[in-house]
PDB file of C-alpha atoms in Angstrom:
ATOM      1  CA  MET A   1     -12.303  56.312   3.955  1.00 49.00           C
ATOM      2  CA  LYS A   2     -11.344  52.595   4.036  1.00 50.00           C
ATOM      3  CA  ASN A   3     -13.257  50.182   6.185  1.00 48.00           C
ATOM      4  CA  GLU A   4     -10.665  49.104   8.751  1.00 50.00           C
ATOM      5  CA  ASN A   5     -12.991  46.579  10.400  1.00 48.00           C
ATOM      6  CA  LYS A   6     -12.945  43.909   7.681  1.00 46.00           C
ATOM      7  CA  ALA A   7     -12.680  40.404   9.062  1.00 44.00           C
ATOM      8  CA  LEU A   8      -9.549  38.516   8.195  1.00 37.00           C
ATOM      9  CA  PRO A   9      -9.995  35.231   6.369  1.00 36.00           C
ATOM     10  CA  ALA A  10      -9.947  32.185   8.616  1.00 37.00           C
ATOM     11  CA  LYS A  11      -6.652  30.363   8.796  1.00 36.00           C
ATOM     12  CA  VAL A  12      -6.626  26.836   7.454  1.00 32.00           C
ATOM     13  CA  THR A  13      -4.342  24.638   9.467  1.00 34.00           C
ATOM     14  CA  VAL A  14      -3.154  21.086   9.008  1.00 32.00           C
ATOM     15  CA  ARG A  15      -2.171  19.007  11.989  1.00 36.00           C
ATOM     16  CA  ASP A  16       1.427  17.813  11.997  1.00 40.00           C
ATOM     17  CA  ASP A  17       0.300  14.185  11.831  1.00 44.00           C
ATOM     18  CA  GLN A  18      -1.605  14.910   8.600  1.00 41.00           C
ATOM     19  CA  MET A  19       1.275  16.530   6.762  1.00 41.00           C
ATOM     20  CA  ASP A  20       3.010  14.394   4.165  1.00 54.00           C
ATOM     21  CA  LYS A  21       0.823  11.379   4.981  1.00 54.00           C
ATOM     22  CA  PRO A  22       0.404   9.189   1.904  1.00 63.00           C
ATOM     23  CA  THR A  23      -3.096   8.730   0.603  1.00 88.00           C
ATOM     24  CA  MET A  24      -4.605   5.580  -0.855  1.00 90.00           C
ATOM     25  CA  ASP A  25      -3.854   6.995  -4.317  1.00 92.00           C
ATOM     26  CA  GLU A  26      -0.205   7.362  -3.354  1.00 93.00           C
ATOM     27  CA  PHE A  27      -0.131   3.773  -2.100  1.00 95.00           C
ATOM     28  CA  LEU A  28      -1.606   2.592  -5.401  1.00 96.00           C
ATOM     29  CA  ALA A  29       0.950   4.655  -7.328  1.00 96.00           C
ATOM     30  CA  SER A  30       3.828   3.129  -5.353  1.00 96.00           C
ATOM     31  CA  ALA A  31       2.439  -0.395  -5.820  1.00 97.00           C
ATOM     32  CA  ARG A  32       2.051   0.215  -9.564  1.00 97.00           C
ATOM     33  CA  GLN A  33       5.617   1.521  -9.678  1.00 97.00           C
ATOM     34  CA  LEU A  34       6.862  -1.677  -8.025  1.00 97.00           C
ATOM     35  CA  LEU A  35       4.797  -3.808 -10.422  1.00 97.00           C
ATOM     36  CA  ASP A  36       6.250  -1.928 -13.406  1.00 97.00           C
ATOM     37  CA  GLN A  37       9.789  -2.306 -12.085  1.00 96.00           C
ATOM     38  CA  TYR A  38       9.242  -6.021 -11.511  1.00 96.00           C
ATOM     39  CA  GLN A  39       7.844  -6.508 -15.035  1.00 96.00           C
ATOM     40  CA  ARG A  40      10.943  -4.838 -16.494  1.00 95.00           C
ATOM     41  CA  GLN A  41      13.254  -6.919 -14.263  1.00 94.00           C
ATOM     42  CA  PRO A  42      11.352 -10.147 -13.484  1.00 91.00           C
ATOM     43  CA  HIS A  43      14.253 -12.311 -12.321  1.00 92.00           C
ATOM     44  CA  GLN A  44      14.447 -10.970  -8.786  1.00 91.00           C
ATOM     45  CA  THR A  45      15.670 -12.742  -5.677  1.00 87.00           C
ATOM     46  CA  PRO A  46      14.986 -11.919  -2.024  1.00 85.00           C
ATOM     47  CA  GLU A  47      18.259  -9.999  -2.023  1.00 81.00           C
ATOM     48  CA  THR A  48      17.601  -7.982  -5.202  1.00 87.00           C
ATOM     49  CA  ILE A  49      13.888  -7.225  -4.821  1.00 87.00           C
ATOM     50  CA  THR A  50      14.687  -4.862  -1.970  1.00 86.00           C
ATOM     51  CA  THR A  51      16.887  -2.769  -4.277  1.00 88.00           C
ATOM     52  CA  LEU A  52      13.972  -1.769  -6.502  1.00 91.00           C
ATOM     53  CA  PRO A  53      12.983   1.816  -5.633  1.00 88.00           C
ATOM     54  CA  GLY A  54       9.281   0.969  -5.457  1.00 92.00           C
ATOM     55  CA  TYR A  55       9.779  -1.804  -2.899  1.00 92.00           C
ATOM     56  CA  HIS A  56      10.395   0.367   0.164  1.00 91.00           C
ATOM     57  CA  GLU A  57       8.010   3.095  -1.043  1.00 94.00           C
ATOM     58  CA  MET A  58       5.142   0.610  -1.278  1.00 96.00           C
ATOM     59  CA  LEU A  59       5.791  -0.892   2.160  1.00 94.00           C
ATOM     60  CA  GLU A  60       6.037   2.552   3.776  1.00 94.00           C
ATOM     61  CA  ALA A  61       2.933   3.852   1.997  1.00 95.00           C
ATOM     62  CA  ALA A  62       0.917   0.803   3.114  1.00 96.00           C
ATOM     63  CA  VAL A  63       1.735   1.554   6.742  1.00 95.00           C
ATOM     64  CA  GLU A  64       1.430   5.325   6.526  1.00 94.00           C
ATOM     65  CA  CYS A  65      -1.971   5.373   4.824  1.00 93.00           C
ATOM     66  CA  GLY A  66      -3.399   2.861   7.305  1.00 94.00           C
ATOM     67  CA  LEU A  67      -3.520  -0.303   5.202  1.00 95.00           C
ATOM     68  CA  SER A  68      -1.135  -1.958   7.643  1.00 96.00           C
ATOM     69  CA  GLY A  69      -0.713  -1.285  11.320  1.00 94.00           C
ATOM     70  CA  PRO A  70      -1.373  -2.485  14.846  1.00 94.00           C
ATOM     71  CA  ASP A  71      -5.146  -2.178  14.468  1.00 95.00           C
ATOM     72  CA  VAL A  72      -5.327  -4.459  11.396  1.00 96.00           C
ATOM     73  CA  GLU A  73      -6.006  -8.169  11.809  1.00 97.00           C
ATOM     74  CA  LEU A  74      -3.718 -10.728  10.222  1.00 97.00           C
ATOM     75  CA  ASP A  75      -4.813 -13.054   7.424  1.00 98.00           C
ATOM     76  CA  SER A  76      -3.477 -16.405   8.629  1.00 96.00           C
ATOM     77  CA  GLU A  77      -3.908 -17.843   5.124  1.00 97.00           C
ATOM     78  CA  PHE A  78      -2.251 -14.948   3.268  1.00 97.00           C
ATOM     79  CA  SER A  79       0.495 -17.096   1.743  1.00 94.00           C
ATOM     80  CA  CYS A  80      -2.113 -19.427   0.194  1.00 96.00           C
ATOM     81  CA  ARG A  81      -4.286 -16.718  -1.359  1.00 98.00           C
ATOM     82  CA  SER A  82      -4.615 -16.774  -5.132  1.00 98.00           C
ATOM     83  CA  PRO A  83      -4.993 -13.749  -7.390  1.00 98.00           C
ATOM     84  CA  GLU A  84      -8.596 -14.879  -7.960  1.00 98.00           C
ATOM     85  CA  TRP A  85      -9.289 -14.885  -4.228  1.00 98.00           C
ATOM     86  CA  ILE A  86      -7.843 -11.391  -3.897  1.00 98.00           C
ATOM     87  CA  ALA A  87      -9.869 -10.176  -6.883  1.00 96.00           C
ATOM     88  CA  GLY A  88     -13.086 -11.390  -5.227  1.00 96.00           C
ATOM     89  CA  ALA A  89     -12.178 -10.351  -1.688  1.00 97.00           C
ATOM     90  CA  SER A  90     -13.773  -7.464   0.151  1.00 96.00           C
ATOM     91  CA  ALA A  91     -11.775  -4.303   0.790  1.00 94.00           C
ATOM     92  CA  GLU A  92     -11.288  -5.390   4.422  1.00 96.00           C
ATOM     93  CA  GLU A  93     -10.095  -8.875   3.404  1.00 98.00           C
ATOM     94  CA  ARG A  94      -7.611  -7.326   0.972  1.00 97.00           C
ATOM     95  CA  ARG A  95      -6.432  -4.976   3.732  1.00 97.00           C
ATOM     96  CA  LYS A  96      -5.811  -7.947   6.054  1.00 98.00           C
ATOM     97  CA  TRP A  97      -3.950  -9.750   3.254  1.00 98.00           C
ATOM     98  CA  LEU A  98      -1.724  -6.743   2.524  1.00 98.00           C
ATOM     99  CA  HIS A  99      -1.081  -6.168   6.224  1.00 97.00           C
ATOM    100  CA  SER A 100       0.014  -9.803   6.541  1.00 96.00           C
ATOM    101  CA  VAL A 101       2.365  -9.441   3.570  1.00 96.00           C
ATOM    102  CA  VAL A 102       3.889  -6.278   5.041  1.00 95.00           C
ATOM    103  CA  ARG A 103       4.286  -7.897   8.473  1.00 94.00           C
ATOM    104  CA  ALA A 104       5.795 -11.063   7.005  1.00 92.00           C
ATOM    105  CA  GLU A 105       8.207  -9.056   4.909  1.00 90.00           C
ATOM    106  CA  ARG A 106       9.376  -6.890   7.766  1.00 85.00           C
ATOM    107  CA  TRP A 107       9.244  -9.010  10.878  1.00 81.00           C
ATOM    108  CA  ASN A 108       8.863 -12.718  10.169  1.00 63.00           C
ATOM    109  CA  SER A 109      12.158 -14.397   9.391  1.00 52.00           C
ATOM    110  CA  GLU A 110      10.333 -17.629   8.506  1.00 51.00           C
ATOM    111  CA  TYR A 111       8.634 -15.993   5.519  1.00 52.00           C
ATOM    112  CA  PRO A 112      10.887 -13.191   4.234  1.00 67.00           C
ATOM    113  CA  MET A 113       9.842 -13.431   0.578  1.00 90.00           C
ATOM    114  CA  ALA A 114       6.226 -12.283   0.850  1.00 94.00           C
ATOM    115  CA  VAL A 115       6.452  -9.303  -1.539  1.00 94.00           C
ATOM    116  CA  LEU A 116       8.472 -11.219  -4.116  1.00 94.00           C
ATOM    117  CA  GLU A 117       6.021 -14.134  -4.027  1.00 95.00           C
ATOM    118  CA  ALA A 118       3.080 -11.726  -4.326  1.00 97.00           C
ATOM    119  CA  LEU A 119       4.724 -10.225  -7.413  1.00 97.00           C
ATOM    120  CA  GLU A 120       5.570 -13.615  -8.932  1.00 96.00           C
ATOM    121  CA  GLY A 121       2.141 -15.096  -8.209  1.00 97.00           C
ATOM    122  CA  GLY A 122       0.096 -12.134  -9.440  1.00 98.00           C
ATOM    123  CA  GLN A 123      -1.468 -11.382  -6.063  1.00 98.00           C
ATOM    124  CA  LEU A 124      -0.051  -7.863  -5.866  1.00 98.00           C
ATOM    125  CA  ALA A 125      -1.378  -7.057  -9.344  1.00 98.00           C
ATOM    126  CA  ALA A 126      -4.809  -8.403  -8.315  1.00 98.00           C
ATOM    127  CA  LEU A 127      -4.708  -6.258  -5.171  1.00 98.00           C
ATOM    128  CA  VAL A 128      -3.942  -3.104  -7.163  1.00 97.00           C
ATOM    129  CA  ARG A 129      -6.708  -3.845  -9.683  1.00 96.00           C
ATOM    130  CA  GLY A 130      -9.212  -4.495  -6.891  1.00 94.00           C
ATOM    131  CA  MET A 131      -8.276  -1.371  -4.979  1.00 93.00           C
ATOM    132  CA  ALA A 132      -8.480   0.727  -8.144  1.00 89.00           C
ATOM    133  CA  VAL A 133     -12.033  -0.536  -8.720  1.00 87.00           C
ATOM    134  CA  ASP A 134     -12.966   0.220  -5.094  1.00 80.00           C
ATOM    135  CA  ALA A 135     -11.541   3.750  -5.273  1.00 69.00           C
ATOM    136  CA  PRO A 136     -14.232   6.405  -5.605  1.00 58.00           C
ATOM    137  CA  ALA A 137     -14.382   8.197  -8.936  1.00 50.00           C
ATOM    138  CA  LYS A 138     -12.984  11.704  -8.859  1.00 48.00           C
TER     139      LYS A 138
END
């Protein structure tokens, strides 16, 4: 006779707000994709940079994984930051810098070239390298 009283395995559920949310690894992958696209096509303008597939993916991933959002402080000096500064910055300082770039790109008409300038100046590459070092080993 079979034992009919076996307990069913517990259901694992994921909240709706956790589904399809990019992780830090996915942000890094989208930023690397944009860097690769820029290296293959370096003569971008403010009008053409937005046509690269990685451009919108990186901006969206930054917001969706929490690197940019209403709870993040702005870096008032973000446009003056060098790749060396970013390389030596703390994770929180880099987060503020990236948030400021995202905000400037999306909402500040006085500084609409933030992503392009970060690509041209090497700051985005320094950010990706720094974040990759900070990422825990798997």
